mmCIF file of C-alpha atoms in Angstrom:
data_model
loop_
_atom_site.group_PDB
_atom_site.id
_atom_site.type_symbol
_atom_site.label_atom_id
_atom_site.label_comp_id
_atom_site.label_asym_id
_atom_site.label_seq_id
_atom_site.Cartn_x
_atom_site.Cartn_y
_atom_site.Cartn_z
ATOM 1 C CA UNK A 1 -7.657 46.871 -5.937
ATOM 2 C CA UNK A 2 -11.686 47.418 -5.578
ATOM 3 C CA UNK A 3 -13.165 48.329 -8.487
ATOM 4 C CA UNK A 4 -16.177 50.663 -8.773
ATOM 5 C CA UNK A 5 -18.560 51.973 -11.867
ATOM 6 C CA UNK A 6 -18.767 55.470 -12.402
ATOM 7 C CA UNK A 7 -20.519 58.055 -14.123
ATOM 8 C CA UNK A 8 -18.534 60.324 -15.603
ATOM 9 C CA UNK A 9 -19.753 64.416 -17.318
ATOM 10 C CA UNK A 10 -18.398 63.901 -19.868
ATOM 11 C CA UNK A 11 -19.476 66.861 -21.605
ATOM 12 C CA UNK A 12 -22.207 69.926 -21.079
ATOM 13 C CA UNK A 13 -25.567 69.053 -22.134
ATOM 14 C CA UNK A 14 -26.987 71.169 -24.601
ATOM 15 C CA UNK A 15 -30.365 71.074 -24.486
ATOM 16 C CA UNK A 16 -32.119 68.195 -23.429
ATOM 17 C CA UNK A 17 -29.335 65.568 -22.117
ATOM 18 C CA UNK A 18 -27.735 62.930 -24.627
ATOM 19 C CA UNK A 19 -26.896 59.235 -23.512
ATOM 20 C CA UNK A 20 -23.110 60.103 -24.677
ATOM 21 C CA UNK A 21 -22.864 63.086 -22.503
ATOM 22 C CA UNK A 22 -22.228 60.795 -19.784
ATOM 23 C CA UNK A 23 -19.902 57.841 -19.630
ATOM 24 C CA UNK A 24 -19.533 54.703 -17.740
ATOM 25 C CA UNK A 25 -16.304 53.472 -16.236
ATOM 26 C CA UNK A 26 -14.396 51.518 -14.210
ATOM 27 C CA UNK A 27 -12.035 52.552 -11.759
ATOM 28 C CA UNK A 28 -9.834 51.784 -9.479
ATOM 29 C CA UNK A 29 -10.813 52.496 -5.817
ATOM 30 C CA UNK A 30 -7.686 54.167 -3.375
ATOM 31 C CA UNK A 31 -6.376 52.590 -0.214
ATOM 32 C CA UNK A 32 -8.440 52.517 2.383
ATOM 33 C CA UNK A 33 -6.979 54.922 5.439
ATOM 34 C CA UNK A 34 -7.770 55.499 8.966
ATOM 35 C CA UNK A 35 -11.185 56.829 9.460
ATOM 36 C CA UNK A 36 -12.525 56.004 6.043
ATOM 37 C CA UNK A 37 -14.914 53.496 5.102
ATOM 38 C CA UNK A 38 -16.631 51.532 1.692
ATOM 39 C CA UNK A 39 -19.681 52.642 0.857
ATOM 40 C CA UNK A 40 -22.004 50.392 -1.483
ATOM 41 C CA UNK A 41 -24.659 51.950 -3.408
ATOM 42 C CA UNK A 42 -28.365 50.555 -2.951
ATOM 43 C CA UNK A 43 -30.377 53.314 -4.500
ATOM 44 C CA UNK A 44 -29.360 56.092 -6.170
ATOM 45 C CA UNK A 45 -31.825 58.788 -6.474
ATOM 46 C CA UNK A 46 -32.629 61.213 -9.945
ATOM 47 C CA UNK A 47 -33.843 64.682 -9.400
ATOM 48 C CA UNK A 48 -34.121 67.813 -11.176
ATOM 49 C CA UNK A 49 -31.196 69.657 -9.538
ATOM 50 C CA UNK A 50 -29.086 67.330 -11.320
ATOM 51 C CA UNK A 51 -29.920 69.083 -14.578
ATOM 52 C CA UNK A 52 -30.211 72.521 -13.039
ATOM 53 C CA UNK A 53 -26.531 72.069 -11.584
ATOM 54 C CA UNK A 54 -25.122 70.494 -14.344
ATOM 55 C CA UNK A 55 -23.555 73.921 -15.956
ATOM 56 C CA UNK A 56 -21.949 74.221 -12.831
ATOM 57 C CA UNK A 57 -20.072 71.003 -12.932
ATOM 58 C CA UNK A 58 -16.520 70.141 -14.330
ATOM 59 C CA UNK A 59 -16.469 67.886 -17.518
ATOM 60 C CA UNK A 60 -14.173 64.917 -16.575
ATOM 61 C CA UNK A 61 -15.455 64.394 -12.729
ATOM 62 C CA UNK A 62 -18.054 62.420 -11.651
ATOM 63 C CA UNK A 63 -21.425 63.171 -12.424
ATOM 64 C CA UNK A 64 -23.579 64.519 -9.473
ATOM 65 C CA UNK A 65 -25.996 62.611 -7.817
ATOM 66 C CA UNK A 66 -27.181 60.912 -4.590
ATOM 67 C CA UNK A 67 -27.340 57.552 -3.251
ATOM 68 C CA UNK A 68 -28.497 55.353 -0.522
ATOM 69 C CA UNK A 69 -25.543 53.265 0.533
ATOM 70 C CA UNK A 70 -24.327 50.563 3.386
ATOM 71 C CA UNK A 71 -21.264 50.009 4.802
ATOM 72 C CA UNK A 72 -18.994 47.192 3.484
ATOM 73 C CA UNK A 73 -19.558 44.086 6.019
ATOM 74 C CA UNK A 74 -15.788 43.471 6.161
ATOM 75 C CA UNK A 75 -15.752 47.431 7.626
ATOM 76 C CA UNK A 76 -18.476 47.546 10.227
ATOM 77 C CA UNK A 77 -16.322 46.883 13.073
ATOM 78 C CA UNK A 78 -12.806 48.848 12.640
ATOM 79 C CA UNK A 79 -15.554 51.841 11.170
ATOM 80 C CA UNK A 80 -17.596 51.239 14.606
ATOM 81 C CA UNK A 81 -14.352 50.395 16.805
ATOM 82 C CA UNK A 82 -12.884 53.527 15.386
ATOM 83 C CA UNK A 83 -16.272 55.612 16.278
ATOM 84 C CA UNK A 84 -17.961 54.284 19.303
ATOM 85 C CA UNK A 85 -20.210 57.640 19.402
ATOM 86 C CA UNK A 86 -21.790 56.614 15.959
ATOM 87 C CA UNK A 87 -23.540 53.386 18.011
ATOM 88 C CA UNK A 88 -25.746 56.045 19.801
ATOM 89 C CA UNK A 89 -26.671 57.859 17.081
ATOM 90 C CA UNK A 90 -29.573 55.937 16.184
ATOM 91 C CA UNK A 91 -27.395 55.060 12.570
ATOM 92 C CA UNK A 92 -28.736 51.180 11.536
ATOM 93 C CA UNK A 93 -24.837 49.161 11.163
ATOM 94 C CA UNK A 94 -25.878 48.031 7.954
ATOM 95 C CA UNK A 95 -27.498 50.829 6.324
ATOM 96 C CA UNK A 96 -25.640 54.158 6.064
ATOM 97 C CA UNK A 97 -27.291 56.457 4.430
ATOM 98 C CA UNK A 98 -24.736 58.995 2.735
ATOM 99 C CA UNK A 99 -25.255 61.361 -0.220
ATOM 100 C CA UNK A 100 -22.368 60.763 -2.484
ATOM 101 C CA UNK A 101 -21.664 60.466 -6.272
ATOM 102 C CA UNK A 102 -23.012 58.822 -8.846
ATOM 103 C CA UNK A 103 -20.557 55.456 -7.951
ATOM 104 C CA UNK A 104 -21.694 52.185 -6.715
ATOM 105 C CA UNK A 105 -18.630 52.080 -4.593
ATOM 106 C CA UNK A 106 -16.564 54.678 -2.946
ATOM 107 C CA UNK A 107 -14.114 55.433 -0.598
ATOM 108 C CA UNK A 108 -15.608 57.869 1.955
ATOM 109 C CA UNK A 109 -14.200 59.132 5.293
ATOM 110 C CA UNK A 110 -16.479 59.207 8.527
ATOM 111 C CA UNK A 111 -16.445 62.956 8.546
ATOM 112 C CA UNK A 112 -19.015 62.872 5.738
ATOM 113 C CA UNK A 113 -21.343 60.769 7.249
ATOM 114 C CA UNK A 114 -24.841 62.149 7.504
ATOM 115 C CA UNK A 115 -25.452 61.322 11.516
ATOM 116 C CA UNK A 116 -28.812 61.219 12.411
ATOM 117 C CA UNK A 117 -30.510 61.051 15.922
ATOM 118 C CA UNK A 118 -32.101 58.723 17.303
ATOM 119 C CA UNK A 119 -35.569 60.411 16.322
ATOM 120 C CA UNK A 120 -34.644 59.909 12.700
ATOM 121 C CA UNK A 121 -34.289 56.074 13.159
ATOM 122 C CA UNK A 122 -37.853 55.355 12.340
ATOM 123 C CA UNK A 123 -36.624 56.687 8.709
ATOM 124 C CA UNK A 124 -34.939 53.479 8.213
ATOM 125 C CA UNK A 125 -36.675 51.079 10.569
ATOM 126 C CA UNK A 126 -40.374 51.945 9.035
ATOM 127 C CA UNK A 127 -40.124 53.058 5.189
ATOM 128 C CA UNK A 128 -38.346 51.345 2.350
ATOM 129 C CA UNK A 129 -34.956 51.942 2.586
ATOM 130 C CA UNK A 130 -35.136 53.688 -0.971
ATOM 131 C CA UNK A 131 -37.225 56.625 0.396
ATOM 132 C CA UNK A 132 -34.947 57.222 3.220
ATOM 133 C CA UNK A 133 -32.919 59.674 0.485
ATOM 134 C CA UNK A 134 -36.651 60.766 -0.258
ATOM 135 C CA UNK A 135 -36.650 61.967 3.652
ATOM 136 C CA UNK A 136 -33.166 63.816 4.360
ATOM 137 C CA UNK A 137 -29.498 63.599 2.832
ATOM 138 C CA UNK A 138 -26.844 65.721 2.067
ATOM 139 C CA UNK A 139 -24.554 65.884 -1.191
ATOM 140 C CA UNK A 140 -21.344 66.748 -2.475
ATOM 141 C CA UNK A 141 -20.939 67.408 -6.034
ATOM 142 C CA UNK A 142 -18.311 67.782 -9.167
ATOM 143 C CA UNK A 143 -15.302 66.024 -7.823
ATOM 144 C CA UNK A 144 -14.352 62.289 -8.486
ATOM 145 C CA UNK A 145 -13.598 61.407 -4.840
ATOM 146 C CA UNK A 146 -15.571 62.377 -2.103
ATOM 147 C CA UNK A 147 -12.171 63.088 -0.182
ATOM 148 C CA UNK A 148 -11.770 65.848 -2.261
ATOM 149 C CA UNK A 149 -15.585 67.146 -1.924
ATOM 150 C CA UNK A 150 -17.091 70.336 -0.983
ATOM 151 C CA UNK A 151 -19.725 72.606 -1.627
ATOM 152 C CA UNK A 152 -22.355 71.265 0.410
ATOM 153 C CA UNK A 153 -26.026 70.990 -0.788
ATOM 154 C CA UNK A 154 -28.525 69.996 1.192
ATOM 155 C CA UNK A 155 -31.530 68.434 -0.491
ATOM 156 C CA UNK A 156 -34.652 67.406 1.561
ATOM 157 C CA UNK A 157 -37.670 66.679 -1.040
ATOM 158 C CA UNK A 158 -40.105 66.458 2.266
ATOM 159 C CA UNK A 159 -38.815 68.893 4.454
ATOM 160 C CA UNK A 160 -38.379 71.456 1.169
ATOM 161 C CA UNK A 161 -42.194 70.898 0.710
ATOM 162 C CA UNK A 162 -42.873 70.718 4.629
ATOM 163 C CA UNK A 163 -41.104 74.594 5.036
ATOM 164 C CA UNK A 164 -41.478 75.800 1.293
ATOM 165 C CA UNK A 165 -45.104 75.803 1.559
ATOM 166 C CA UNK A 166 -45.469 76.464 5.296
ATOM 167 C CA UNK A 167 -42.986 79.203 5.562
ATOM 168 C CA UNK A 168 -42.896 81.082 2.657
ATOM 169 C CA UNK A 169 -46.341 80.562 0.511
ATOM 170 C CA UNK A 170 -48.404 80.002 3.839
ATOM 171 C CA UNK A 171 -51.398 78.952 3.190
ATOM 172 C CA UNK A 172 -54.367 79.525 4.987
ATOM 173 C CA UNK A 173 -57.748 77.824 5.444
ATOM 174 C CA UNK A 174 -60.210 77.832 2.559
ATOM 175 C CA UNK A 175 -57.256 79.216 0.065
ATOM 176 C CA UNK A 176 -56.720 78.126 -3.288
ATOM 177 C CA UNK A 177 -53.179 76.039 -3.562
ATOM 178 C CA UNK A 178 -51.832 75.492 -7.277
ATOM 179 C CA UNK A 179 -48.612 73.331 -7.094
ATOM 180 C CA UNK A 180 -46.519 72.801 -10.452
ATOM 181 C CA UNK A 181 -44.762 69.304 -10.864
ATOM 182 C CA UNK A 182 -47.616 67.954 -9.026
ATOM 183 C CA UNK A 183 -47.148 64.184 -9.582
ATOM 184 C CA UNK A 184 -43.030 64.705 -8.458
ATOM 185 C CA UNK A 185 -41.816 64.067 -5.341
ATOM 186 C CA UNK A 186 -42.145 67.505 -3.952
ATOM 187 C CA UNK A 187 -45.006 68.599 -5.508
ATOM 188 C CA UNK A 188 -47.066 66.049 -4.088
ATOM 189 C CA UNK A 189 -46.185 66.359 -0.500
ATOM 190 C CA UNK A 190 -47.007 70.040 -1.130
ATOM 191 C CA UNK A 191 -50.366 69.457 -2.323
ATOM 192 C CA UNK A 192 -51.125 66.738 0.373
ATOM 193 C CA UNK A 193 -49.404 69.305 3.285
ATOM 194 C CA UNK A 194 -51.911 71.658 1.364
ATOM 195 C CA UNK A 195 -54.846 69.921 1.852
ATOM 196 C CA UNK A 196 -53.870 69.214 5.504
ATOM 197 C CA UNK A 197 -53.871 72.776 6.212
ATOM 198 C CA UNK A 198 -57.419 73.199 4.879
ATOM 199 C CA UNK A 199 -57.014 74.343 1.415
ATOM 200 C CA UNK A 200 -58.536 73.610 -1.943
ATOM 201 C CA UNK A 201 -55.418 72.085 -3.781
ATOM 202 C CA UNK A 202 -55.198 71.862 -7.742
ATOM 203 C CA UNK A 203 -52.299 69.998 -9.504
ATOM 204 C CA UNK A 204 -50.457 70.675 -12.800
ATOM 205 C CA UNK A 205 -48.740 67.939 -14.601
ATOM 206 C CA UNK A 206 -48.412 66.397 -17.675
ATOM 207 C CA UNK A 207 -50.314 63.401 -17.712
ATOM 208 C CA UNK A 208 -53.745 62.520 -16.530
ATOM 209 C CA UNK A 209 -53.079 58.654 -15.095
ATOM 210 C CA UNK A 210 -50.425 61.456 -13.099
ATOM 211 C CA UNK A 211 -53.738 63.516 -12.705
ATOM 212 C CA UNK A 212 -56.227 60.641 -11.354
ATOM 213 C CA UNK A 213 -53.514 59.962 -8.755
ATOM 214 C CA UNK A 214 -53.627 63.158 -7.547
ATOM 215 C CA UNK A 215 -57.292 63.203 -7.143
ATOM 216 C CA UNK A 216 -58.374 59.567 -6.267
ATOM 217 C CA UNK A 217 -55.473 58.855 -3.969
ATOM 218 C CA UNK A 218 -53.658 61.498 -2.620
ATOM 219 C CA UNK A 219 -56.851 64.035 -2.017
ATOM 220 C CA UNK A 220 -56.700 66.739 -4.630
ATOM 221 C CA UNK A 221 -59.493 68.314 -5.341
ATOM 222 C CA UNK A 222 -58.492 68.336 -8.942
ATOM 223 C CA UNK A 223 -55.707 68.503 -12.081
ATOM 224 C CA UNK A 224 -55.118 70.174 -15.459
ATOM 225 C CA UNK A 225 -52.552 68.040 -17.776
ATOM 226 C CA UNK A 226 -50.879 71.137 -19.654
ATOM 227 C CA UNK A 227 -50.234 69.387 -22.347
ATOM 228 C CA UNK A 228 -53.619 68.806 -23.554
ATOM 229 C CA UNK A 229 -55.737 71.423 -21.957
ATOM 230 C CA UNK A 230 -56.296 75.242 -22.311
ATOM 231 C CA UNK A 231 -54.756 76.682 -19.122
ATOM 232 C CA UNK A 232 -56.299 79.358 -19.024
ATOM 233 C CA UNK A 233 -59.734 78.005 -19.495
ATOM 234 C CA UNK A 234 -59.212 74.969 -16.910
ATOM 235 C CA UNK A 235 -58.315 77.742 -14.550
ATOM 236 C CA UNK A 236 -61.043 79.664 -14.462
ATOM 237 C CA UNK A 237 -63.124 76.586 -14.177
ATOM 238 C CA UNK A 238 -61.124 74.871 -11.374
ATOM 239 C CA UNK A 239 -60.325 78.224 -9.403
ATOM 240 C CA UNK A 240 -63.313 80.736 -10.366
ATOM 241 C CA UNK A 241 -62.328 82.877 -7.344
ATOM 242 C CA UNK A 242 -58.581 83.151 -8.255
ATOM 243 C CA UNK A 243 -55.615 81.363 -6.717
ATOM 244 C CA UNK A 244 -54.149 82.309 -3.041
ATOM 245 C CA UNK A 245 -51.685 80.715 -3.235
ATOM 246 C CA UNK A 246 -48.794 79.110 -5.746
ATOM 247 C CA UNK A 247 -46.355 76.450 -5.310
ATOM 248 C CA UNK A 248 -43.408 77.177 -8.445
ATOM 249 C CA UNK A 249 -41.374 73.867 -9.482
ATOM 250 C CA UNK A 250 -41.620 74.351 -13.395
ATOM 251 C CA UNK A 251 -41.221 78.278 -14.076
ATOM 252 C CA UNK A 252 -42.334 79.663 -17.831
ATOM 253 C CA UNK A 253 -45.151 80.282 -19.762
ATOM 254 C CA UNK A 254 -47.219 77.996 -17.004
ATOM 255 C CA UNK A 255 -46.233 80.126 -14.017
ATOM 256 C CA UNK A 256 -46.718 83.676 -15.891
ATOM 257 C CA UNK A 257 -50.323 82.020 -17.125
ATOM 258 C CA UNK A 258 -50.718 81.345 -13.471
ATOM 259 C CA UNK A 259 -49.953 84.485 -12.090
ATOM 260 C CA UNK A 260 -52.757 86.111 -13.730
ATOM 261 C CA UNK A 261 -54.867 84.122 -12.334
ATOM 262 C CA UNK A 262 -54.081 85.197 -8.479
ATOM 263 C CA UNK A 263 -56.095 87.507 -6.184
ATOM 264 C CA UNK A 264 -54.663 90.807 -4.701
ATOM 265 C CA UNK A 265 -52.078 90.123 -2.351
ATOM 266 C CA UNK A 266 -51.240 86.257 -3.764
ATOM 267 C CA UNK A 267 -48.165 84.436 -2.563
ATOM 268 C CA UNK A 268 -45.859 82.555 -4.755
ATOM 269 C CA UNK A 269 -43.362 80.099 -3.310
ATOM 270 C CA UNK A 270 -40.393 79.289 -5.958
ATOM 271 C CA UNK A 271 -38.780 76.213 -6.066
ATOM 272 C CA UNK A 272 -37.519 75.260 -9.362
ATOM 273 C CA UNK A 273 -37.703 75.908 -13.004
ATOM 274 C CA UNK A 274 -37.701 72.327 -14.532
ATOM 275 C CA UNK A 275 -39.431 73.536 -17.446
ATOM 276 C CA UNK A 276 -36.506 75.633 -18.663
ATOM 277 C CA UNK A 277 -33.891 73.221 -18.180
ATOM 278 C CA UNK A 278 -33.105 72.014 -21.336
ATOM 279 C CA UNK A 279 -34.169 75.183 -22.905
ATOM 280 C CA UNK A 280 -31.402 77.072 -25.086
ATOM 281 C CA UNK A 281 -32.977 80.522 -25.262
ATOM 282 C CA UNK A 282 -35.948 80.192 -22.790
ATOM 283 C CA UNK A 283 -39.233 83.172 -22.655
ATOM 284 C CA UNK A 284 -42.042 83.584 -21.238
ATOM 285 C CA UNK A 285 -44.895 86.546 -20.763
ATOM 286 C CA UNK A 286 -43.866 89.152 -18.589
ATOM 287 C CA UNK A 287 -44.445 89.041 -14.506
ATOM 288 C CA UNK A 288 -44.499 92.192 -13.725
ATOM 289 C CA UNK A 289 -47.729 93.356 -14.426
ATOM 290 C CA UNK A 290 -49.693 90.854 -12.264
ATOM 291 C CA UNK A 291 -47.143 90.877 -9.378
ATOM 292 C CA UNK A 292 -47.973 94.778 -9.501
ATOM 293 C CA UNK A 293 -51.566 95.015 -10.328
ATOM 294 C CA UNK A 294 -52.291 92.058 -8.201
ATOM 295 C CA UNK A 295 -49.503 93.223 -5.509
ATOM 296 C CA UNK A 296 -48.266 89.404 -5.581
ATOM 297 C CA UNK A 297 -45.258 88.395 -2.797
ATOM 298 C CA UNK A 298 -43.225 85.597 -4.568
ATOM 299 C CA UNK A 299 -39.934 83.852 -2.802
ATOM 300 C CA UNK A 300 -37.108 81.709 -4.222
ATOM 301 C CA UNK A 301 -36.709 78.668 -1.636
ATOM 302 C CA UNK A 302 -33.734 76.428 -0.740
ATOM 303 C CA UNK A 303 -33.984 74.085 2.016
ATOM 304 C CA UNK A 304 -30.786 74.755 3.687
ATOM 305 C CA UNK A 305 -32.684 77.232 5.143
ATOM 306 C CA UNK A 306 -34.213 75.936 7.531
ATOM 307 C CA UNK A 307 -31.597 73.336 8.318
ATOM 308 C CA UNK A 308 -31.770 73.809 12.105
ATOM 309 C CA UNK A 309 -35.221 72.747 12.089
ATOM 310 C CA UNK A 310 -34.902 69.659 10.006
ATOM 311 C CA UNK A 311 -36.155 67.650 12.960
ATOM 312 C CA UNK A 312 -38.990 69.528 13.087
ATOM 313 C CA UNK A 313 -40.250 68.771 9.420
ATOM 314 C CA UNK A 314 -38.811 65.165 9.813
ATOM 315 C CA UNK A 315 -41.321 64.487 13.027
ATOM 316 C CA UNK A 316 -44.297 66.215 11.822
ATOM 317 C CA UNK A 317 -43.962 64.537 8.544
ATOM 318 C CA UNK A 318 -43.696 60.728 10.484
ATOM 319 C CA UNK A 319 -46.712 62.011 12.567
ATOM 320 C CA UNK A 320 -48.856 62.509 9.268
ATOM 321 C CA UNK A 321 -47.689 59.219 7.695
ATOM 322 C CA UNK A 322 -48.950 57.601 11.232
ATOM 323 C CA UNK A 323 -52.217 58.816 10.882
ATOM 324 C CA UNK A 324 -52.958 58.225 7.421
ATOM 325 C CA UNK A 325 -52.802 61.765 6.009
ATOM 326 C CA UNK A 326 -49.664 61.804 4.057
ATOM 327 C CA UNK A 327 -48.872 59.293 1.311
ATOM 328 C CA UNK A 328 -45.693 58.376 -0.685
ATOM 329 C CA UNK A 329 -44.887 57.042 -4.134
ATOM 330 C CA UNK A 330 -41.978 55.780 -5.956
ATOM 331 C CA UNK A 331 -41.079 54.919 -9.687
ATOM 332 C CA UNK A 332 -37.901 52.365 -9.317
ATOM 333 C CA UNK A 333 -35.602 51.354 -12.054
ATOM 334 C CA UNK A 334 -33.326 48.650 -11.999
ATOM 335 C CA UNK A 335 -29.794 48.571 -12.775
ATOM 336 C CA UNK A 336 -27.150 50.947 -12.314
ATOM 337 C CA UNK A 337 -26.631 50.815 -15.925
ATOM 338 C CA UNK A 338 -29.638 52.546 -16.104
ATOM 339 C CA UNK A 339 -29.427 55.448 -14.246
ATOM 340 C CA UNK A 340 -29.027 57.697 -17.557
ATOM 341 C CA UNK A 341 -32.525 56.437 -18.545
ATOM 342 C CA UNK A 342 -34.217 56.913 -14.876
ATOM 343 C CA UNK A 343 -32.917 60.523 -14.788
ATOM 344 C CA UNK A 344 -34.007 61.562 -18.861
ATOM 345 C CA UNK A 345 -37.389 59.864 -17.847
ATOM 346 C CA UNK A 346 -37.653 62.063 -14.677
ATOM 347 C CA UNK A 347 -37.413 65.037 -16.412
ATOM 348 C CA UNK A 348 -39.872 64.271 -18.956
ATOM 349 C CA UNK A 349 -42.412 63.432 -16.057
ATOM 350 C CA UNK A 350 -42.769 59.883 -16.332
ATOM 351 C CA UNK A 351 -42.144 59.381 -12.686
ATOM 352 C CA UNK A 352 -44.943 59.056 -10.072
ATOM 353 C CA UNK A 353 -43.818 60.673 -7.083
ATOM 354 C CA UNK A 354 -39.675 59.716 -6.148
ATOM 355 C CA UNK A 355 -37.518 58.705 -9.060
ATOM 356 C CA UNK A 356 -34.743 56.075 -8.150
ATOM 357 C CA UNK A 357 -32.584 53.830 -9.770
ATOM 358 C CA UNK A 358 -32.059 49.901 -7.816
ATOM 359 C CA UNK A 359 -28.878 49.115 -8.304
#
């Protein structure tokens, strides 16, 4: 029998998450059948969907989350044998990159195998293999064996930024771009996508080293740290003409502050609501009397959306990195053991840009 470590809900979190609301086991792995293969976890990735979807999970299964994995040598050539198609597909032998659960092993069958085409190769052949989850996966959550998954999610930090901004805020030369969650992995590729596009891009985080990131490396013209400065005074100062355009990933009191500080016609793109998470009974000011007054257009995002243009976003994104315009950042832990204390750090913002865990 293989063994494998496992994370496992063990109960709901209420309010922020406890260390003992997960729990880590052994297990015993099933028989390998036709058409399955072993999958070894290299990186496993923390993100804030894992908190938002966590009163949607089962206690008792598997914890959700997403991992960068490789075949098992012993498998590559029954797995390849068995598949001749997946030799074309542009799919590096060694490195399979699957989202599954929070295991570092796991019996998976080749039907859940993210393919990706041969344009996609230079995902794994030019960037850190860590930041290939950064670039495009696919999960499966609440179930202890992925031969039991379902419910699909797609997550795609770059290409949610790459069509979350484009497509629904769309901003336009010379605007004014806020973007929430700045120093996280979306919210900086919106920013930097921002400033591509020709607009004046401010970030809000929590932390100015976060901040001076922002500005010095990856081109904002500037920051507010919410936790230490008046919001409303830093954006009057930062955006005296009002703000065009919004980029949501924290919801609450921030994003109704921010509201009220958009010109007629403003458009809000919404992708998350990290700072209500771990709330119990969360509030904030009212909405609707900017989005009327100031006839604001806000949208809720997912990126499945747009999942038959995920080549698009994927190309456009390598072109950028190419030429020097796009940047990326990582905050790796190490240890699998430590995954609990990667994904509490995440959501308290300690992360600069992609949180994963090195296992």
């Amino acid at each position: 029998m293989v063994k494998a470590k496992v994370y496992i809900f063990e109960k709901q979190f209420d309010g922020f998450p406890k260390e003992d609301d997960l729990k880590l086991i052994e297990e015993d792995l099933p028989e390998i059948k036709n058409g399955e293969f072993l999958a070894e976890a290299v990186y496993l990735s923390v993100d804030p969907y894992m908190r938002a979807y966590a009163p949607r999970l089962q206690t008792g299964t598997t914890f959700i989350g997403s991992q960068v994995s490789k075949d098992v040598k012993e498998l590559q050539y029954s797995f390849y044998k068995m598949n001749p198609k997946h030799k074309k597909s542009g799919l590096s032998r060694a490195k399979i990159l699957n989202f599954l659960l929070a295991n570092t092993l796991l019996v998976s069958s080749v039907g859940e195998l993210i393919q990706y085409p041969t344009e996609f190769k230079w995902t794994v052949d030019l960037l850190p293999l860590s930041l290939t989850k950064f670039w495009r996966s696919s999960s499966f959550f609440g179930h202890r064996s992925s031969r039991n998954a379902r419910a699909p999610i797609n997550i795609c930090m770059q290409n949610t930024a790459y069509f979350g901004l484009l497509e629904v805020v769309k901003p336009k030369e010379g605007d004014t771009l806020v973007v929430t969650g700045a120093g996280g992995a979306v919210g900086s590729l919106v920013g930097q996508i921002g400033k591509i596009k020709g607009c004046k891009v401010i970030g809000i985080l929590g932390s100015d080293e976060k901040g001076k990131w922002l500005v010095d490396e990856l081109g904002f013209d500037g920051f507010i740290n919410y936790k230490t400065a008046d919001l409303n005074k830093a954006l009057k100062e930062l955006a005296p003409n009002g703000i065009n355009c919004y980029f949501d990933n924290v919801g609450g009191e921030i994003s109704s502050t921010i509201l009220r500080h958009m010109v007629r016609f403003g458009r809000i793109g919404v992708c998350g609501c990290i700072s209500t998470y771990n709330e119990k009974d969360p509030k904030a000011s009212i909405v609707q009397y900017p989005m009327v007054f100031s006839e604001l257009r806000m949208e809720g995002l997912h990126v499945t959306r747009w999942s038959d243009r995920y080549t698009e976003g994927i190309l456009q994104n390598k072109k950028w990195i190419e030429e020097g315009k796009l940047k990326y950042r990582e905050t790796v832990t190490e240890g699998f053991e430590n995954m609990f204390k990667a994904f509490t750090g995440m959501l308290k913002g300690e992360n600069f840009g992609k949180a994963v865990v090195k296992v």
